[in-house]
Coordinates of C-alpha atoms in Angstrom, one line a residue:
X287 CA -64.2 -66.0 -16.7
X288 CA -60.9 -66.3 -18.5
X289 CA -61.1 -62.7 -19.8
X290 CA -61.9 -61.4 -16.3
X291 CA -58.9 -63.2 -14.9
X292 CA -56.7 -61.8 -17.7
X293 CA -58.0 -58.3 -17.0
X294 CA -57.2 -58.6 -13.3
X295 CA -53.7 -59.9 -14.0
X296 CA -53.1 -57.0 -16.4
X297 CA -54.4 -54.5 -13.9
X298 CA -52.1 -55.9 -11.2
X299 CA -49.2 -55.7 -13.6
X300 CA -49.9 -52.1 -14.3
X301 CA -50.3 -51.3 -10.6
X302 CA -47.0 -53.0 -10.0
X303 CA -45.4 -51.0 -12.7
X304 CA -46.7 -47.8 -11.2
X305 CA -45.4 -48.8 -7.8
X306 CA -41.9 -49.5 -9.3
X307 CA -41.8 -46.1 -10.9
X308 CA -42.8 -44.5 -7.6
X309 CA -40.2 -46.5 -5.6
X310 CA -37.5 -45.6 -8.1
X311 CA -38.6 -42.0 -8.0
X312 CA -38.3 -41.9 -4.2
X313 CA -34.9 -43.5 -4.3
X314 CA -33.8 -41.0 -6.9
X315 CA -34.8 -38.2 -4.5
X316 CA -33.0 -39.7 -1.6
X317 CA -29.7 -41.0 -3.1
X318 CA -26.7 -39.3 -4.7
X319 CA -25.2 -42.6 -5.8
X320 CA -26.3 -42.8 -9.5
X321 CA -24.5 -46.1 -10.1
X322 CA -26.4 -47.8 -7.4
X323 CA -29.7 -46.2 -8.6
X324 CA -29.0 -47.6 -12.1
X325 CA -28.3 -51.1 -10.8
X326 CA -31.5 -51.0 -8.8
X327 CA -33.4 -49.8 -11.9
X328 CA -32.2 -52.7 -14.0
X329 CA -33.1 -55.2 -11.4
X330 CA -36.6 -53.7 -10.8
X331 CA -37.6 -53.4 -14.5
X332 CA -36.4 -56.9 -15.5
X333 CA -38.3 -58.5 -12.6
X334 CA -41.4 -56.4 -13.3
X335 CA -41.4 -57.1 -17.0
X336 CA -40.3 -60.7 -16.4
X337 CA -37.4 -60.4 -18.8
X338 CA -34.0 -62.1 -18.7
X339 CA -31.7 -59.2 -19.4
X340 CA -31.4 -55.5 -18.9
X341 CA -28.8 -52.9 -20.0
X342 CA -28.1 -49.2 -19.7
X343 CA -25.8 -47.6 -22.3
X344 CA -24.3 -44.2 -21.8
X345 CA -24.0 -41.8 -24.8
X346 CA -20.5 -40.3 -25.3
X347 CA -20.9 -37.3 -27.6
X348 CA -17.2 -36.6 -27.8
X349 CA -16.7 -39.7 -29.9
X350 CA -20.3 -40.3 -30.9
X351 CA -20.5 -43.7 -29.3
X352 CA -22.7 -45.7 -26.9
X353 CA -20.8 -47.6 -24.1
X354 CA -22.1 -50.3 -21.8
X355 CA -22.6 -48.7 -18.4
X356 CA -24.7 -51.2 -16.4
X357 CA -26.1 -54.7 -17.1
X358 CA -28.4 -57.3 -15.5
X359 CA -28.5 -61.0 -16.2
X360 CA -25.7 -61.1 -18.9
X361 CA -22.7 -63.4 -19.0
X362 CA -19.5 -61.6 -19.8
X363 CA -21.0 -58.1 -19.8
X364 CA -18.1 -55.9 -20.9
X365 CA -18.6 -52.5 -19.1
X366 CA -17.2 -49.7 -21.3
X367 CA -17.5 -51.6 -24.6
X368 CA -18.7 -49.4 -27.4
X369 CA -21.8 -49.9 -29.6
X370 CA -22.4 -48.0 -32.8
X371 CA -24.8 -45.1 -32.6
X372 CA -26.2 -45.3 -36.1
X373 CA -29.3 -47.1 -37.2
X374 CA -27.4 -50.4 -37.6
X375 CA -28.1 -51.3 -33.9
X376 CA -31.3 -51.3 -31.8
X377 CA -29.6 -49.0 -29.3
X378 CA -28.4 -46.6 -32.0
X379 CA -31.9 -46.7 -33.5
X380 CA -33.4 -45.9 -30.1
X381 CA -31.2 -43.0 -29.6
X382 CA -32.7 -41.3 -32.7
X383 CA -36.4 -42.1 -31.7
X384 CA -38.8 -40.2 -29.5
X385 CA -40.8 -43.4 -28.9
X386 CA -39.9 -46.8 -27.4
X387 CA -38.5 -49.3 -29.8
X388 CA -40.3 -52.7 -29.4
X389 CA -38.9 -55.8 -31.1
X390 CA -41.0 -59.0 -30.9
X391 CA -38.7 -61.1 -33.2
X392 CA -35.1 -60.0 -33.4
X393 CA -34.2 -62.5 -36.1
X394 CA -36.9 -61.2 -38.3
X395 CA -36.2 -57.5 -37.6
X396 CA -35.2 -55.6 -40.7
X397 CA -34.7 -52.1 -39.3
X398 CA -31.3 -52.9 -37.8
X399 CA -28.9 -55.7 -37.4
X400 CA -28.6 -58.0 -34.3
X401 CA -25.8 -56.8 -31.9
X402 CA -23.3 -59.4 -30.8
X403 CA -24.3 -59.2 -27.2
X404 CA -27.9 -60.0 -28.0
X405 CA -26.9 -62.7 -30.5
X406 CA -24.6 -64.5 -28.0
X407 CA -27.5 -64.8 -25.5
X408 CA -30.1 -65.9 -28.1
X409 CA -32.2 -62.8 -27.4
X410 CA -35.4 -62.9 -29.4
X411 CA -37.4 -59.9 -28.2
X412 CA -36.9 -56.7 -26.4
X413 CA -37.8 -53.1 -25.8
X414 CA -35.5 -50.0 -25.5
X415 CA -36.1 -46.4 -24.7
X416 CA -34.0 -43.2 -24.7
X417 CA -32.8 -41.7 -21.4
X418 CA -33.1 -37.9 -21.8
X419 CA -34.2 -36.2 -24.9
X420 CA -33.3 -36.6 -28.6
X421 CA -31.6 -33.1 -28.5
X422 CA -29.6 -34.0 -25.3
X423 CA -29.6 -37.7 -24.7
X424 CA -27.9 -39.3 -21.8
X425 CA -28.2 -42.9 -23.0
X426 CA -30.5 -45.9 -23.6
X427 CA -32.4 -48.3 -21.3
X428 CA -33.3 -51.7 -22.7
X429 CA -34.7 -55.0 -21.5
X430 CA -34.6 -58.3 -23.4
X431 CA -35.7 -61.9 -23.3
X432 CA -34.7 -65.2 -25.0
X433 CA -38.3 -66.4 -25.0
X434 CA -41.1 -65.5 -27.4
X435 CA -42.7 -62.4 -26.0
X436 CA -45.0 -59.7 -27.1
X437 CA -44.3 -56.4 -25.3
X438 CA -47.4 -54.2 -24.8
X439 CA -47.7 -50.5 -25.2
X440 CA -48.1 -50.3 -21.4
X441 CA -44.8 -52.2 -21.0
X442 CA -43.1 -49.7 -23.2
X443 CA -44.6 -46.7 -21.4
X444 CA -43.6 -48.2 -18.1
X445 CA -40.0 -48.5 -19.3
X446 CA -40.1 -44.9 -20.6
X447 CA -41.4 -43.7 -17.3
X448 CA -38.5 -45.4 -15.5
X449 CA -36.1 -43.9 -18.1
X450 CA -37.5 -40.4 -17.3
X451 CA -37.0 -41.0 -13.6
X452 CA -33.4 -41.9 -13.9
X453 CA -32.8 -39.3 -16.6
X454 CA -34.1 -36.6 -14.1
X455 CA -31.9 -38.1 -11.3
X456 CA -28.9 -38.0 -13.5
X457 CA -29.6 -34.4 -14.6
X458 CA -30.2 -33.3 -11.0
X459 CA -27.0 -34.9 -9.8
X460 CA -25.1 -33.3 -12.7
X461 CA -26.5 -29.9 -11.9
X462 CA -25.7 -30.4 -8.2
X463 CA -22.1 -31.3 -9.0
X464 CA -21.8 -28.2 -11.2
X465 CA -23.1 -26.0 -8.4
X466 CA -20.8 -27.5 -5.9
X467 CA -17.9 -27.1 -8.2
X468 CA -19.0 -23.5 -8.8
X469 CA -19.3 -22.9 -5.1
X470 CA -15.9 -24.5 -4.6
X471 CA -14.4 -22.2 -7.2
X472 CA -15.8 -18.9 -6.0
X473 CA -13.6 -16.8 -3.9
X474 CA -16.4 -16.2 -1.4
X475 CA -17.2 -18.7 1.3
X476 CA -20.6 -20.3 0.9
X477 CA -22.6 -22.3 3.4
X478 CA -26.2 -23.5 3.7
X479 CA -28.2 -23.8 6.9
X480 CA -31.6 -25.5 7.1
X481 CA -34.7 -24.6 9.1
X482 CA -33.4 -26.6 12.0
X483 CA -30.2 -24.4 12.1
X484 CA -28.1 -27.3 10.9
X485 CA -25.2 -27.0 8.4
X486 CA -26.1 -28.7 5.2
X487 CA -23.3 -27.6 3.0
X488 CA -19.9 -25.7 3.1
X489 CA -17.7 -25.0 0.1
X490 CA -13.9 -25.3 0.2
X491 CA -13.5 -21.6 0.8
X492 CA -15.9 -21.6 3.7
X493 CA -14.0 -24.4 5.3
X494 CA -10.7 -22.5 4.8
X495 CA -12.1 -19.3 6.4
X496 CA -14.1 -20.6 9.4
X497 CA -13.1 -24.2 9.9
X498 CA -9.3 -24.3 10.0
X499 CA -9.4 -27.3 12.3
X500 CA -11.2 -29.2 9.4
X501 CA -14.0 -30.4 11.7
X502 CA -17.0 -32.1 10.2
X503 CA -19.7 -29.4 10.2
X504 CA -22.3 -30.7 7.8
X505 CA -25.1 -32.3 9.8
X506 CA -24.1 -30.4 13.0
X507 CA -26.1 -27.8 14.7
X508 CA -24.8 -24.2 14.3
X509 CA -25.2 -23.7 18.1
X510 CA -23.2 -26.9 18.8
X511 CA -20.5 -26.1 16.2
X512 CA -20.0 -22.4 16.9
X513 CA -19.4 -20.9 20.4
X514 CA -22.2 -18.8 21.8
X515 CA -20.0 -15.7 22.0
X516 CA -19.5 -15.8 18.3
X517 CA -22.9 -17.1 17.2
X518 CA -24.6 -14.3 19.1
X519 CA -23.0 -11.7 16.8
X520 CA -24.7 -13.3 13.7
X521 CA -27.9 -14.8 15.1
X522 CA -30.0 -11.6 14.9
X523 CA -29.1 -11.2 11.2
X524 CA -29.6 -14.8 10.2
X525 CA -32.9 -15.0 12.0
X526 CA -34.2 -12.0 10.2
X527 CA -33.2 -13.6 6.9
X528 CA -34.7 -17.0 7.9
X529 CA -38.0 -15.8 9.5
X530 CA -38.7 -12.6 7.6
X531 CA -37.5 -14.0 4.3
X532 CA -35.4 -10.9 3.8
X533 CA -31.9 -10.7 2.2
X534 CA -29.5 -9.4 4.9
X535 CA -26.0 -7.9 4.4
X536 CA -23.7 -7.0 7.3
X537 CA -20.1 -7.0 8.5
X538 CA -19.1 -9.1 11.5
X539 CA -15.9 -9.8 13.5
X540 CA -15.1 -13.5 14.2
X541 CA -12.8 -13.4 17.3
X542 CA -10.1 -15.9 18.4
X543 CA -9.0 -18.3 17.0
X544 CA -9.8 -16.7 13.7
X545 CA -9.6 -13.0 14.6
X546 CA -11.0 -12.0 11.2
X547 CA -13.6 -9.6 9.8
X548 CA -16.2 -10.9 7.3
X549 CA -18.6 -9.3 4.9
X550 CA -21.7 -11.5 5.0
X551 CA -24.8 -11.8 2.8
X552 CA -27.6 -14.1 3.9
X553 CA -30.3 -15.1 1.4
X554 CA -33.6 -16.8 2.4
X555 CA -34.8 -20.0 0.7
X556 CA -37.6 -22.5 1.1
X557 CA -35.4 -24.8 3.2
X558 CA -33.4 -22.3 5.2
X559 CA -30.7 -19.7 4.3
X560 CA -27.8 -19.5 2.0
X561 CA -24.8 -17.5 3.3
X562 CA -22.1 -16.0 1.2
X563 CA -19.2 -14.4 3.0
X564 CA -15.7 -13.1 2.3
X565 CA -12.7 -12.2 4.5
X566 CA -12.4 -8.4 4.6
X567 CA -9.7 -8.3 7.4
X568 CA -7.2 -6.8 5.1
X569 CA -9.7 -4.1 4.0
X570 CA -10.6 -3.4 7.6
X571 CA -6.9 -3.1 8.5
X572 CA -6.4 -0.6 5.6
X573 CA -9.5 1.3 6.7
X574 CA -8.1 1.5 10.3
X575 CA -4.8 2.7 9.0
X576 CA -6.5 5.3 6.8
X577 CA -8.6 6.4 9.8
X578 CA -5.5 6.7 11.9
X579 CA -3.7 8.6 9.2
X580 CA -6.7 10.9 8.7
X581 CA -6.7 11.6 12.5
X582 CA -3.0 12.3 12.5
X583 CA -3.5 14.7 9.5
X584 CA -6.3 16.4 11.2
X585 CA -4.2 17.0 14.4
X586 CA -1.2 18.2 12.3
X587 CA -0.1 21.8 12.8
X588 CA 0.1 22.1 9.0
X589 CA -2.9 22.4 6.6
X590 CA -3.1 19.6 4.1
X591 CA -4.6 20.5 0.7
X592 CA -5.3 18.0 -2.1
X593 CA -6.0 19.9 -5.4
X594 CA -7.2 19.0 -8.9
X595 CA -4.4 20.2 -11.2
X596 CA -6.8 21.0 -14.0
X597 CA -9.6 22.9 -12.2
X598 CA -7.6 24.1 -9.1
X599 CA -10.6 22.8 -7.0
X600 CA -9.9 21.4 -3.6
X601 CA -10.5 17.6 -3.5
X602 CA -9.7 17.1 0.2
X603 CA -8.5 19.2 3.1
X604 CA -7.7 18.4 6.7
X605 CA -9.2 20.0 9.8
X606 CA -6.2 22.3 10.3
X607 CA -6.7 23.9 6.9
X608 CA -10.4 24.4 7.7
X609 CA -9.6 25.9 11.1
X610 CA -6.9 28.2 9.7
X611 CA -9.1 29.5 6.8
X612 CA -12.3 29.7 8.8
X613 CA -14.3 27.4 6.4
X614 CA -16.2 24.2 6.9
X615 CA -14.8 21.3 5.0
X616 CA -17.8 21.2 2.6
X617 CA -17.3 24.9 1.9
X618 CA -13.7 24.5 1.1
X619 CA -14.4 21.6 -1.3
X620 CA -16.5 24.0 -3.4
X621 CA -13.6 26.5 -3.7
X622 CA -10.6 26.8 -6.0
X623 CA -7.0 27.8 -5.1
X624 CA -7.1 31.4 -6.6
X625 CA -10.1 32.1 -4.3
X626 CA -8.0 31.7 -1.2
X627 CA -4.4 32.4 -2.3
X628 CA -3.4 35.9 -3.6
X629 CA -0.4 34.5 -5.3
X630 CA -2.6 33.2 -8.2
X631 CA -4.8 35.7 -10.1
X632 CA -6.8 33.2 -12.0
X633 CA -6.9 29.6 -13.3
X634 CA -4.4 30.4 -16.1
X635 CA -2.0 31.6 -13.5
X636 CA -2.6 28.4 -11.5
X637 CA -2.1 26.2 -14.6
X638 CA 1.3 27.9 -15.2
X639 CA 2.3 27.1 -11.6
X640 CA 1.2 23.4 -12.1
X641 CA 3.5 23.1 -15.1
X642 CA 6.4 24.5 -13.1
X643 CA 5.7 22.1 -10.2
X644 CA 5.3 19.2 -12.6
X645 CA 8.6 19.9 -14.2
X646 CA 10.4 20.1 -10.8
X647 CA 8.4 17.5 -9.0
X648 CA 7.9 19.8 -6.0
X649 CA 8.7 23.3 -4.8
X650 CA 8.1 25.6 -1.8
X651 CA 6.2 28.9 -2.3
X652 CA 5.3 31.7 0.1
X653 CA 2.0 33.5 -0.3
X654 CA -1.0 35.1 1.5
X655 CA -3.9 32.9 2.3
X656 CA -7.4 34.6 2.5
X657 CA -9.6 33.6 5.4
X658 CA -13.4 33.5 5.1
X659 CA -13.7 36.8 7.0
X660 CA -11.4 38.5 4.4
X661 CA -8.3 38.7 6.6
X662 CA -5.1 37.2 5.4
X663 CA -2.1 35.4 6.9
X664 CA 1.3 34.5 5.4
X665 CA 1.7 30.9 4.5
X666 CA 4.6 28.7 3.3
X667 CA 3.4 25.9 1.1
X668 CA 5.4 22.8 0.1
X669 CA 3.6 21.6 -3.0
X670 CA 4.2 18.5 -5.1
X671 CA 2.7 16.9 -8.3
X672 CA 1.9 13.2 -7.9
X673 CA 0.4 10.6 -10.2
X674 CA -1.9 8.0 -8.5
X675 CA -5.2 7.0 -9.9
X676 CA -5.2 10.5 -11.4
X677 CA -2.9 13.5 -11.2
X678 CA -3.0 15.5 -7.9
X679 CA -1.4 18.5 -6.5
X680 CA -0.6 18.0 -2.8
X681 CA 0.1 21.0 -0.7
X682 CA 1.3 21.2 2.9
X683 CA 0.6 24.8 4.2
X684 CA 2.2 26.3 7.2
X685 CA 1.1 29.5 8.9
X686 CA 4.3 31.5 9.2
X687 CA 2.9 34.5 11.0
X688 CA 5.0 33.8 14.1
X689 CA 8.0 33.1 12.0
X690 CA 7.6 36.4 10.2
X691 CA 7.2 38.1 13.6
X692 CA 10.3 36.4 15.0
X693 CA 12.2 37.3 11.8
X694 CA 11.2 41.0 12.2
X695 CA 12.2 40.9 15.8
X696 CA 15.5 39.2 14.8
X697 CA 16.1 41.8 12.1
X698 CA 15.4 44.6 14.6
X699 CA 17.7 42.8 17.2
X700 CA 20.4 42.5 14.6
X701 CA 20.1 46.1 13.7
X702 CA 20.3 47.1 17.3
X703 CA 23.3 44.8 17.8
X704 CA 25.0 46.3 14.8
X705 CA 24.4 49.8 16.1
X706 CA 25.6 48.8 19.5
X707 CA 28.7 47.0 18.0
X708 CA 29.4 50.0 15.9
X709 CA 29.0 52.4 18.7
X710 CA 31.0 50.2 21.0
X711 CA 33.7 49.9 18.4
X712 CA 33.8 53.6 17.7
X713 CA 33.7 54.6 21.4
X714 CA 36.2 51.9 22.5
X715 CA 38.6 52.3 19.6
X716 CA 39.4 56.0 20.5
X717 CA 40.5 55.3 24.1
X718 CA 42.5 52.3 22.9
X719 CA 44.3 54.4 20.3
X720 CA 45.0 57.0 22.9
X721 CA 46.4 54.5 25.3
X722 CA 48.5 52.9 22.6
X723 CA 49.7 56.3 21.4
X724 CA 50.7 57.5 24.8
X725 CA 52.4 54.2 25.6
X726 CA 54.4 54.5 22.4
X727 CA 55.2 58.1 23.3
X728 CA 56.4 57.1 26.8
X729 CA 58.5 54.3 25.2
X730 CA 60.2 56.7 22.8
X731 CA 60.6 59.7 25.1
X732 CA 61.8 57.8 28.2
X733 CA 63.5 54.8 26.6
X734 CA 66.8 55.7 28.2
X735 CA 65.3 55.9 31.7
X736 CA 63.4 52.6 31.5
X737 CA 64.9 49.4 32.7
X738 CA 64.2 46.1 31.1
X739 CA 61.1 45.4 33.2
X740 CA 59.7 48.8 32.3
X741 CA 60.2 48.2 28.6
X742 CA 58.6 44.8 28.9
X743 CA 55.6 46.2 30.8
X744 CA 55.1 48.9 28.1
X745 CA 55.3 46.2 25.4
X746 CA 52.6 44.1 27.2
X747 CA 50.3 47.1 27.4
X748 CA 50.7 48.0 23.7
X749 CA 50.1 44.4 22.6
X750 CA 47.1 44.2 24.9
X751 CA 45.6 47.3 23.4
X752 CA 46.2 46.0 19.9
X753 CA 44.5 42.7 20.7
X754 CA 41.6 44.6 22.2
X755 CA 41.3 46.5 19.0
X756 CA 41.3 43.3 17.0
X757 CA 38.6 41.8 19.2
X758 CA 36.5 44.9 18.8
X759 CA 36.9 44.7 15.0
X760 CA 35.9 41.0 15.1
X761 CA 32.8 41.7 17.2
X762 CA 31.8 44.4 14.7
X763 CA 32.3 41.9 11.9
X764 CA 30.3 39.2 13.8
X765 CA 27.4 41.6 14.2
X766 CA 27.3 42.5 10.5
X767 CA 27.0 38.9 9.1
X768 CA 23.2 39.1 8.7
X769 CA 22.9 42.8 7.8
X770 CA 25.9 43.5 5.6
X771 CA 25.8 40.2 3.5
X772 CA 25.4 40.1 -0.2
X773 CA 22.4 38.4 -2.0
X774 CA 22.9 34.7 -2.7
X775 CA 24.0 33.5 -6.1
X776 CA 25.6 30.4 -7.6
X777 CA 29.2 30.2 -6.2
X778 CA 31.8 27.9 -7.7
X779 CA 33.7 26.6 -4.7
X780 CA 36.6 25.4 -6.8
X781 CA 37.4 29.0 -8.0
X782 CA 36.6 30.4 -4.5
X783 CA 39.1 28.0 -2.9
X784 CA 41.7 28.9 -5.5
X785 CA 41.4 32.6 -4.4
X786 CA 41.7 31.5 -0.7
X787 CA 44.9 29.6 -1.4
X788 CA 46.3 32.5 -3.2
X789 CA 45.6 34.8 -0.2
X790 CA 47.3 32.2 2.1
X791 CA 50.2 31.6 -0.3
X792 CA 52.8 33.2 2.0
X793 CA 51.8 31.0 4.9
X794 CA 51.6 28.0 2.7
X795 CA 55.2 28.6 1.4
X796 CA 56.5 29.2 4.9
X797 CA 55.1 26.0 6.3
X798 CA 55.7 23.9 3.1
X799 CA 52.1 22.8 3.3
X800 CA 50.6 20.2 1.1
X801 CA 47.0 21.1 0.1
X802 CA 44.9 18.8 -2.0
X803 CA 41.3 19.1 -3.2
X804 CA 38.6 16.8 -4.6
X805 CA 36.0 18.0 -7.2
X806 CA 34.2 20.9 -5.6
X807 CA 30.6 21.9 -6.5
X808 CA 28.7 25.0 -7.1
X809 CA 26.5 26.1 -4.1
X810 CA 24.1 28.9 -3.5
X811 CA 25.5 31.6 -1.2
X812 CA 27.3 34.9 -0.6
X813 CA 30.7 34.5 -2.2
X814 CA 32.4 37.0 0.0
X815 CA 31.3 35.4 3.2
X816 CA 32.0 31.8 2.0
X817 CA 35.5 32.9 1.1
X818 CA 35.9 34.2 4.7
X819 CA 34.7 30.8 6.0
X820 CA 37.1 28.7 4.0
X821 CA 40.0 31.1 4.5
X822 CA 39.5 30.7 8.2
X823 CA 39.2 26.9 8.1
X824 CA 42.3 26.4 5.8
X825 CA 44.2 29.0 7.8
X826 CA 43.5 27.2 11.0
X827 CA 44.6 23.9 9.5
X828 CA 48.0 25.5 8.7
X829 CA 48.2 27.3 12.1
X830 CA 47.4 24.2 14.2
X831 CA 49.4 21.7 12.2
X832 CA 52.0 21.1 15.0
X833 CA 55.6 20.3 14.3
X834 CA 54.8 18.2 11.2
X835 CA 54.4 19.5 7.6
X836 CA 50.8 20.6 7.2
X837 CA 48.6 18.3 5.0
X838 CA 45.1 19.6 4.2
X839 CA 42.5 18.0 2.0
X840 CA 39.2 19.6 0.9
X841 CA 36.4 17.4 -0.4
X842 CA 32.7 17.5 -1.0
X843 CA 29.8 15.0 -0.9
X844 CA 26.1 15.6 -1.9
X845 CA 23.2 14.6 0.3
X846 CA 19.8 15.5 -1.2
X847 CA 19.6 19.2 -1.8
X848 CA 22.8 20.1 0.1
X849 CA 26.5 19.7 -0.2
X850 CA 28.7 18.8 2.7
X851 CA 32.2 20.3 2.3
X852 CA 34.9 18.9 4.5
X853 CA 38.3 20.5 5.4
X854 CA 40.5 17.7 6.9
X855 CA 44.0 18.2 8.4
X856 CA 46.5 16.1 10.2
X857 CA 47.3 18.6 12.9
X858 CA 47.2 18.7 16.7
X859 CA 43.5 17.9 16.9
X860 CA 40.9 19.0 19.5
X861 CA 39.8 17.4 22.8
X862 CA 36.3 15.9 22.4
X863 CA 35.1 18.1 25.3
X864 CA 36.0 21.2 23.3
X865 CA 34.4 20.4 20.0
X866 CA 31.4 22.7 20.6
X867 CA 33.3 25.3 22.6
X868 CA 35.5 26.3 19.6
X869 CA 32.5 27.9 17.9
X870 CA 31.7 30.2 20.8
X871 CA 32.7 33.9 20.7
X872 CA 36.1 34.7 22.2
X873 CA 36.7 31.1 23.2
X874 CA 40.3 30.1 22.8
X875 CA 41.9 26.7 23.4
X876 CA 45.5 28.1 23.4
X877 CA 47.4 31.0 24.8
X878 CA 48.5 34.0 22.7
X879 CA 52.1 32.8 23.1
X880 CA 51.2 29.4 21.6
X881 CA 49.0 30.7 18.8
X882 CA 47.8 34.2 18.1
X883 CA 44.2 35.1 17.3
X884 CA 41.0 36.7 18.7
X885 CA 38.9 33.6 19.3
X886 CA 36.1 34.9 17.2
X887 CA 36.9 33.4 13.7
X888 CA 35.0 30.1 14.1
X889 CA 32.1 32.0 15.7
X890 CA 31.9 34.2 12.6
X891 CA 32.1 31.0 10.4
X892 CA 29.1 29.5 12.2
X893 CA 27.1 32.6 11.9
X894 CA 27.8 32.8 8.1
X895 CA 26.9 29.1 7.7
X896 CA 23.7 29.6 9.6
X897 CA 22.8 32.5 7.3
X898 CA 23.1 30.0 4.5
X899 CA 20.7 27.6 6.3
X900 CA 23.6 25.2 6.8
X901 CA 25.5 23.6 9.7
X902 CA 29.1 23.5 10.7
X903 CA 30.8 21.0 13.0
X904 CA 34.1 19.4 13.8
X905 CA 35.2 15.8 14.3
X906 CA 38.6 15.5 16.0
X907 CA 40.8 13.8 18.5
X908 CA 44.0 15.1 20.1
X909 CA 47.0 14.2 17.9
X910 CA 44.8 12.7 15.1
X911 CA 43.9 15.9 13.2
X912 CA 40.5 17.6 12.7
X913 CA 37.8 17.6 10.0
X914 CA 35.6 20.7 9.8
X915 CA 32.4 20.0 7.9
X916 CA 30.0 22.6 6.4
X917 CA 26.6 22.0 4.7
X918 CA 25.6 24.4 2.0
X919 CA 22.6 24.5 -0.4
X920 CA 23.2 22.9 -3.8
X921 CA 22.7 24.6 -7.1
X922 CA 21.0 22.5 -9.8
X923 CA 22.8 22.2 -13.2
X924 CA 20.7 24.8 -14.8
X925 CA 20.8 27.1 -11.7

């Protein structure tokens, strides 16, 4: 009868032990508070095994020590106190053992010494087990009593089962924290949604991106937390990931208040979906800018050519280039420059050109582009060598067919104008010489019979015919600016101005003029015509100086590939309304009695400057002097 009673009691104890393990296992699944779980564990095992004390020690590998983490039943339990990890203590001995350590009589134990905590509480027996594995221990779980007690193998196995439960809970929580830290560190947003479409997790980046108001989203329904207008854009994709268990990637726009684009990847799981997303608004903005830029390039009147410097193969072209050449874009991208440009015979010729462009940075060339049908058209190409992710040759090609036609028409017009001017000059000069000769003959033959009025009238007529002859000569000179000019070459303006001042030396002496110059550059041009321009400008400055001593200063300033040369005086100045008029043919602002001249000098200057692809203008106010400015092409130091 007694043995049956003992067997029943033992069975009940074992059942209770199993229940405790199950209860602690369920609690471990439901809680994230490890400290609370450890406290509950100590209470449960000491009550179940009917012991007086319980302790959990945590192993600290960094200093190879066991420290008191949690205790039950002790007086003066010093949390954080260290215990040796060697075989000198029961806890240290347990840490090195795969099996529970059972002590029935601590005073008689010869495997290790009695720790102070146990001695102070008259502990006589106990059992301890490792939490975790020998290779990676977390700590030690032990229970003790001050009564005589014989712990059974079932008691030790029960304690080991409990240690396994809390060891697993500790490892799970450690892994969970590492994952959360990892999710928090990643630059992508991460969130988790369960099968009930409820937020279960958002990392810090996700909150920054979609929850700037810092609302509490975990535990809330997606539908309740996100407006319908926004959720509807993502629902279809998330449902496919959730219900079809398929990984889904897409891009979506989140409107106000975020107004952002996201790249989203949804991964299915057993409990719902995991969503990774990143803000791609900046990338989308750049894509829109590139698309707009591409559209603008395609609508440009000029062809854009991106070329590989090594192979001469086209890497990219715009629609204008395709349309001009008659090729599809894919066809052009299979071609090389020598195949559509007669200027280059082969790749070696192209490579030589690349070297020249690379040395200069950029240059403008004129050639003949070959269309798909074999016809050609003249093209002016501004080409540059640039270094980006790799070297490129960038060409902007302009069809100059119309320009060539206008140039031919202009040349023909100029030729006709010169012929007309020459004919007019020749035909008009002869009658004028006759009129002038006969007037002089009348004056000499009938001088005694003419009164003062008659002599004055004859003088007016002779002067008029002389002025007419000068105007005709000026018109002829104006017409020949384009056709009779010399080829351009480097011109040293400092030397040229010295020649001009020598030609004007008599007028300079007569007026006691003061003429100063800054450092003057070399320019590209027709030296003879440029000399005529500056002789006219300096001569006008002397002529229109007014009553004061003439003071003239000539200076130059570079802007990009051009020089601006200025002739400044302190003369009588020009009314603002007449600043443009002075450059017109035969336009005079003063009478012949005030200042002699034909009124064509500045018009010739303008035509000469325009032949040099420059500009001429004047800044002036009456009584404040005038500054005539001329732009001319610069000559590089080695030019």
